[in-house]
mmCIF file of N, CA, C and O in Angstrom:
data_model
loop_
_atom_site.group_PDB
_atom_site.id
_atom_site.type_symbol
_atom_site.label_atom_id
_atom_site.label_comp_id
_atom_site.label_asym_id
_atom_site.label_seq_id
_atom_site.Cartn_x
_atom_site.Cartn_y
_atom_site.Cartn_z
ATOM 1 N N MET A 341 2.967 -81.106 161.579
ATOM 2 C CA MET A 341 2.524 -79.943 161.068
ATOM 3 C C MET A 341 0.972 -80.005 161.217
ATOM 4 O O MET A 341 0.379 -81.034 160.807
ATOM 5 N N ARG A 342 0.321 -78.934 161.600
ATOM 6 C CA ARG A 342 -1.128 -78.956 161.659
ATOM 7 C C ARG A 342 -1.808 -78.884 160.295
ATOM 8 O O ARG A 342 -1.236 -78.245 159.446
ATOM 9 N N THR A 343 -2.956 -79.364 160.135
ATOM 10 C CA THR A 343 -3.679 -79.400 158.839
ATOM 11 C C THR A 343 -3.983 -77.857 158.451
ATOM 12 O O THR A 343 -3.844 -77.656 157.180
ATOM 13 N N GLY A 344 -4.428 -76.981 159.399
ATOM 14 C CA GLY A 344 -4.632 -75.695 158.902
ATOM 15 C C GLY A 344 -3.434 -74.949 158.292
ATOM 16 O O GLY A 344 -3.496 -74.164 157.403
ATOM 17 N N VAL A 345 -2.351 -75.218 158.896
ATOM 18 C CA VAL A 345 -1.063 -74.686 158.330
ATOM 19 C C VAL A 345 -0.727 -75.331 157.104
ATOM 20 O O VAL A 345 -0.250 -74.413 156.069
ATOM 21 N N LYS A 346 -0.865 -76.423 156.814
ATOM 22 C CA LYS A 346 -0.669 -77.077 155.477
ATOM 23 C C LYS A 346 -1.485 -76.509 154.463
ATOM 24 O O LYS A 346 -1.066 -76.140 153.348
ATOM 25 N N ILE A 347 -2.764 -76.331 154.639
ATOM 26 C CA ILE A 347 -3.700 -75.817 153.760
ATOM 27 C C ILE A 347 -3.390 -74.372 153.467
ATOM 28 O O ILE A 347 -3.456 -73.965 152.328
ATOM 29 N N THR A 348 -3.052 -73.588 154.465
ATOM 30 C CA THR A 348 -2.602 -72.113 154.149
ATOM 31 C C THR A 348 -1.332 -72.098 153.443
ATOM 32 O O THR A 348 -1.304 -71.261 152.402
ATOM 33 N N ALA A 349 -0.518 -73.018 153.744
ATOM 34 C CA ALA A 349 0.798 -72.966 152.929
ATOM 35 C C ALA A 349 0.541 -73.280 151.481
ATOM 36 O O ALA A 349 1.142 -72.775 150.570
ATOM 37 N N PHE A 350 -0.306 -74.292 151.255
ATOM 38 C CA PHE A 350 -0.542 -74.706 149.893
ATOM 39 C C PHE A 350 -1.295 -73.624 149.191
ATOM 40 O O PHE A 350 -1.004 -73.374 148.000
ATOM 41 N N ALA A 351 -2.320 -72.922 149.762
ATOM 42 C CA ALA A 351 -3.128 -71.877 149.194
ATOM 43 C C ALA A 351 -2.135 -70.674 148.834
ATOM 44 O O ALA A 351 -2.287 -70.193 147.757
ATOM 45 N N ALA A 352 -1.153 -70.423 149.690
ATOM 46 C CA ALA A 352 -0.245 -69.473 149.390
ATOM 47 C C ALA A 352 0.585 -69.672 148.207
ATOM 48 O O ALA A 352 0.799 -68.908 147.429
ATOM 49 N N ALA A 353 1.095 -70.949 148.218
ATOM 50 C CA ALA A 353 2.002 -71.376 146.994
ATOM 51 C C ALA A 353 1.232 -71.448 145.743
ATOM 52 O O ALA A 353 1.740 -70.932 144.680
ATOM 53 N N LEU A 354 0.122 -71.846 145.794
ATOM 54 C CA LEU A 354 -0.750 -71.873 144.650
ATOM 55 C C LEU A 354 -1.121 -70.335 144.154
ATOM 56 O O LEU A 354 -0.989 -70.064 142.784
ATOM 57 N N ALA A 355 -1.592 -69.383 145.071
ATOM 58 C CA ALA A 355 -1.747 -68.008 144.692
ATOM 59 C C ALA A 355 -0.445 -67.424 144.004
ATOM 60 O O ALA A 355 -0.515 -66.701 143.048
ATOM 61 N N VAL A 356 0.629 -67.700 144.589
ATOM 62 C CA VAL A 356 2.074 -67.164 143.980
ATOM 63 C C VAL A 356 2.302 -67.632 142.705
ATOM 64 O O VAL A 356 2.610 -67.014 141.683
ATOM 65 N N THR A 357 2.006 -68.998 142.542
ATOM 66 C CA THR A 357 2.197 -69.638 141.241
ATOM 67 C C THR A 357 1.291 -69.060 140.170
ATOM 68 O O THR A 357 1.792 -68.629 139.032
ATOM 69 N N PHE A 358 0.095 -68.938 140.412
ATOM 70 C CA PHE A 358 -0.853 -68.367 139.463
ATOM 71 C C PHE A 358 -0.680 -66.916 139.318
ATOM 72 O O PHE A 358 -0.764 -66.351 138.191
ATOM 73 N N GLY A 359 -0.278 -66.152 140.303
ATOM 74 C CA GLY A 359 0.050 -64.687 140.150
ATOM 75 C C GLY A 359 1.303 -64.524 139.251
ATOM 76 O O GLY A 359 1.339 -63.611 138.451
ATOM 77 N N THR A 360 2.219 -65.356 139.382
ATOM 78 C CA THR A 360 3.482 -65.252 138.727
ATOM 79 C C THR A 360 3.107 -65.651 137.149
ATOM 80 O O THR A 360 3.520 -64.876 136.098
ATOM 81 N N ALA A 361 2.309 -66.597 136.917
ATOM 82 C CA ALA A 361 1.976 -66.992 135.523
ATOM 83 C C ALA A 361 1.231 -65.799 134.964
ATOM 84 O O ALA A 361 1.282 -65.563 133.751
ATOM 85 N N TYR A 362 0.305 -65.257 135.660
ATOM 86 C CA TYR A 362 -0.549 -64.007 135.297
ATOM 87 C C TYR A 362 0.329 -62.855 134.839
ATOM 88 O O TYR A 362 0.323 -62.360 133.635
ATOM 89 N N GLY A 363 1.216 -62.665 135.626
ATOM 90 C CA GLY A 363 2.225 -61.567 135.416
ATOM 91 C C GLY A 363 3.183 -61.712 134.109
ATOM 92 O O GLY A 363 3.271 -60.915 133.291
ATOM 93 N N VAL A 364 3.549 -62.917 134.053
ATOM 94 C CA VAL A 364 4.373 -63.348 132.947
ATOM 95 C C VAL A 364 3.523 -63.277 131.577
ATOM 96 O O VAL A 364 4.043 -62.744 130.492
ATOM 97 N N GLY A 365 2.321 -63.810 131.670
ATOM 98 C CA GLY A 365 1.393 -63.678 130.515
ATOM 99 C C GLY A 365 1.146 -62.307 130.007
ATOM 100 O O GLY A 365 1.067 -61.969 128.976
ATOM 101 N N GLN A 366 0.831 -61.245 131.034
ATOM 102 C CA GLN A 366 0.681 -59.914 130.595
ATOM 103 C C GLN A 366 1.924 -59.320 130.127
ATOM 104 O O GLN A 366 1.749 -58.359 129.305
ATOM 105 N N ALA A 367 2.968 -59.681 130.572
ATOM 106 C CA ALA A 367 4.256 -59.026 130.105
ATOM 107 C C ALA A 367 4.781 -59.371 128.610
ATOM 108 O O ALA A 367 5.404 -58.614 127.921
ATOM 109 N N LEU A 368 4.263 -60.648 128.343
ATOM 110 C CA LEU A 368 4.604 -61.103 126.901
ATOM 111 C C LEU A 368 3.709 -60.768 125.805
ATOM 112 O O LEU A 368 2.548 -60.512 126.146
ATOM 113 N N ASP A 369 4.214 -60.593 124.684
ATOM 114 C CA ASP A 369 3.389 -60.270 123.442
ATOM 115 C C ASP A 369 2.580 -61.484 123.260
ATOM 116 O O ASP A 369 3.098 -62.732 123.402
ATOM 117 N N PRO A 370 1.458 -61.378 122.713
ATOM 118 C CA PRO A 370 0.709 -62.490 122.157
ATOM 119 C C PRO A 370 1.364 -63.237 121.050
ATOM 120 O O PRO A 370 2.216 -62.648 120.308
ATOM 121 N N VAL A 371 1.244 -64.582 120.917
ATOM 122 C CA VAL A 371 1.852 -65.462 120.037
ATOM 123 C C VAL A 371 1.399 -65.178 118.683
ATOM 124 O O VAL A 371 1.982 -65.082 117.745
ATOM 125 N N ILE A 372 0.110 -64.901 118.569
ATOM 126 C CA ILE A 372 -0.577 -64.791 117.276
ATOM 127 C C ILE A 372 -1.062 -63.241 117.246
ATOM 128 O O ILE A 372 -1.881 -62.951 118.188
ATOM 129 N N ALA A 373 -0.609 -62.427 116.280
ATOM 130 C CA ALA A 373 -0.955 -61.141 116.251
ATOM 131 C C ALA A 373 -2.413 -60.949 115.743
ATOM 132 O O ALA A 373 -2.920 -61.856 114.946
ATOM 133 N N ASP A 374 -3.110 -59.893 116.143
ATOM 134 C CA ASP A 374 -4.459 -59.793 115.750
ATOM 135 C C ASP A 374 -4.593 -59.609 114.227
ATOM 136 O O ASP A 374 -3.829 -58.861 113.651
ATOM 137 N N SER A 375 -5.434 -60.317 113.501
ATOM 138 C CA SER A 375 -5.534 -60.148 112.006
ATOM 139 C C SER A 375 -7.048 -60.078 111.776
ATOM 140 O O SER A 375 -7.906 -60.081 112.552
ATOM 141 N N ALA A 376 -7.201 -59.813 110.493
ATOM 142 C CA ALA A 376 -8.605 -59.684 109.930
ATOM 143 C C ALA A 376 -9.279 -60.996 110.127
ATOM 144 O O ALA A 376 -8.803 -62.091 110.093
ATOM 145 N N PRO A 377 -10.605 -60.776 110.565
ATOM 146 C CA PRO A 377 -11.418 -62.232 110.794
ATOM 147 C C PRO A 377 -11.537 -62.973 109.350
ATOM 148 O O PRO A 377 -11.487 -62.343 108.446
ATOM 149 N N ALA A 378 -11.704 -64.306 109.524
ATOM 150 C CA ALA A 378 -11.797 -65.140 108.404
ATOM 151 C C ALA A 378 -13.210 -64.705 107.728
ATOM 152 O O ALA A 378 -14.157 -64.361 108.438
ATOM 153 N N PRO A 379 -13.333 -64.724 106.471
ATOM 154 C CA PRO A 379 -14.585 -64.587 105.779
ATOM 155 C C PRO A 379 -15.717 -65.611 106.300
ATOM 156 O O PRO A 379 -15.354 -66.687 106.506
ATOM 157 N N ALA A 380 -16.875 -65.137 106.275
ATOM 158 C CA ALA A 380 -17.958 -65.905 106.808
ATOM 159 C C ALA A 380 -18.197 -66.940 105.636
ATOM 160 O O ALA A 380 -18.104 -66.764 104.290
ATOM 161 N N HIS A 381 -18.677 -68.067 105.988
ATOM 162 C CA HIS A 381 -19.046 -69.114 104.989
ATOM 163 C C HIS A 381 -20.332 -68.829 104.346
ATOM 164 O O HIS A 381 -21.261 -68.574 104.970
ATOM 165 N N ASP A 382 -20.406 -68.810 102.962
ATOM 166 C CA ASP A 382 -21.601 -68.296 102.243
ATOM 167 C C ASP A 382 -22.331 -69.493 101.676
ATOM 168 O O ASP A 382 -23.339 -69.332 101.291
ATOM 169 N N GLY A 383 -21.876 -70.928 101.857
ATOM 170 C CA GLY A 383 -22.577 -71.877 101.592
ATOM 171 C C GLY A 383 -22.561 -72.289 100.113
ATOM 172 O O GLY A 383 -23.299 -73.105 99.626
ATOM 173 N N LYS A 384 -21.814 -71.460 99.152
ATOM 174 C CA LYS A 384 -21.716 -71.811 97.804
ATOM 175 C C LYS A 384 -21.141 -73.231 97.468
ATOM 176 O O LYS A 384 -21.528 -73.734 96.450
ATOM 177 N N HIS A 385 -20.382 -73.695 98.256
ATOM 178 C CA HIS A 385 -19.651 -74.882 97.970
ATOM 179 C C HIS A 385 -20.335 -76.104 98.725
ATOM 180 O O HIS A 385 -19.760 -77.211 98.720
ATOM 181 N N ALA A 386 -21.386 -75.882 99.514
ATOM 182 C CA ALA A 386 -21.924 -76.861 100.187
ATOM 183 C C ALA A 386 -22.738 -77.821 99.192
ATOM 184 O O ALA A 386 -23.393 -77.360 98.317
ATOM 185 N N PRO A 387 -22.711 -79.058 99.488
ATOM 186 C CA PRO A 387 -23.529 -80.040 98.559
ATOM 187 C C PRO A 387 -25.009 -79.800 98.709
ATOM 188 O O PRO A 387 -25.473 -79.474 99.958
ATOM 189 N N ALA A 388 -25.783 -79.955 97.717
ATOM 190 C CA ALA A 388 -27.275 -79.843 97.910
ATOM 191 C C ALA A 388 -27.857 -81.015 98.614
ATOM 192 O O ALA A 388 -27.407 -82.137 98.455
ATOM 193 N N PRO A 389 -28.795 -80.725 99.414
ATOM 194 C CA PRO A 389 -29.257 -81.885 100.237
ATOM 195 C C PRO A 389 -30.125 -82.714 99.448
ATOM 196 O O PRO A 389 -30.862 -82.360 98.435
ATOM 197 N N ARG A 390 -30.061 -84.028 99.734
ATOM 198 C CA ARG A 390 -30.775 -85.163 98.951
ATOM 199 C C ARG A 390 -32.227 -85.195 99.420
ATOM 200 O O ARG A 390 -32.497 -85.031 100.578
ATOM 201 N N GLU A 391 -33.025 -85.606 98.574
ATOM 202 C CA GLU A 391 -34.492 -85.998 98.965
ATOM 203 C C GLU A 391 -34.426 -87.093 99.922
ATOM 204 O O GLU A 391 -33.847 -88.102 99.616
ATOM 205 N N GLY A 392 -35.215 -87.013 100.934
ATOM 206 C CA GLY A 392 -35.369 -88.115 101.953
ATOM 207 C C GLY A 392 -34.161 -88.274 102.751
ATOM 208 O O GLY A 392 -34.115 -89.380 103.492
ATOM 209 N N ALA A 393 -33.202 -87.465 102.648
ATOM 210 C CA ALA A 393 -32.037 -87.692 103.640
ATOM 211 C C ALA A 393 -32.272 -87.275 104.948
ATOM 212 O O ALA A 393 -33.045 -86.358 105.225
ATOM 213 N N GLY A 394 -31.725 -88.011 105.939
ATOM 214 C CA GLY A 394 -31.939 -87.724 107.268
ATOM 215 C C GLY A 394 -33.170 -88.220 107.944
ATOM 216 O O GLY A 394 -33.382 -87.916 109.046
ATOM 217 N N HIS A 395 -33.974 -89.057 107.289
ATOM 218 C CA HIS A 395 -35.184 -89.602 107.974
ATOM 219 C C HIS A 395 -35.039 -90.975 108.478
ATOM 220 O O HIS A 395 -36.028 -91.564 108.987
ATOM 221 N N GLY A 396 -33.879 -91.537 108.531
ATOM 222 C CA GLY A 396 -33.518 -92.946 109.208
ATOM 223 C C GLY A 396 -34.081 -94.079 108.472
ATOM 224 O O GLY A 396 -34.271 -95.113 109.059
ATOM 225 N N HIS A 397 -34.385 -93.994 107.144
ATOM 226 C CA HIS A 397 -34.862 -95.070 106.355
ATOM 227 C C HIS A 397 -33.808 -95.511 105.639
ATOM 228 O O HIS A 397 -32.954 -95.017 104.936
#
C-alpha cells in the first residue's frame, strides 16, 4: 500500500470517528443540568494575614 493512501485512509477514519462522537454528543442531554452559579467568595472566613508573612525570613 502506498503511503499517501495510508494517510488518506487514516485521516478519513479519524474524521468519521470524531464526526460520530460529535453527533452523539449533540444528541444526548448534558450530564449536569444548568443550575444557578455558586455564590462568590466574600472573604469573611479567610484568616487574617500575619505581620511579616511571606517575606522569606
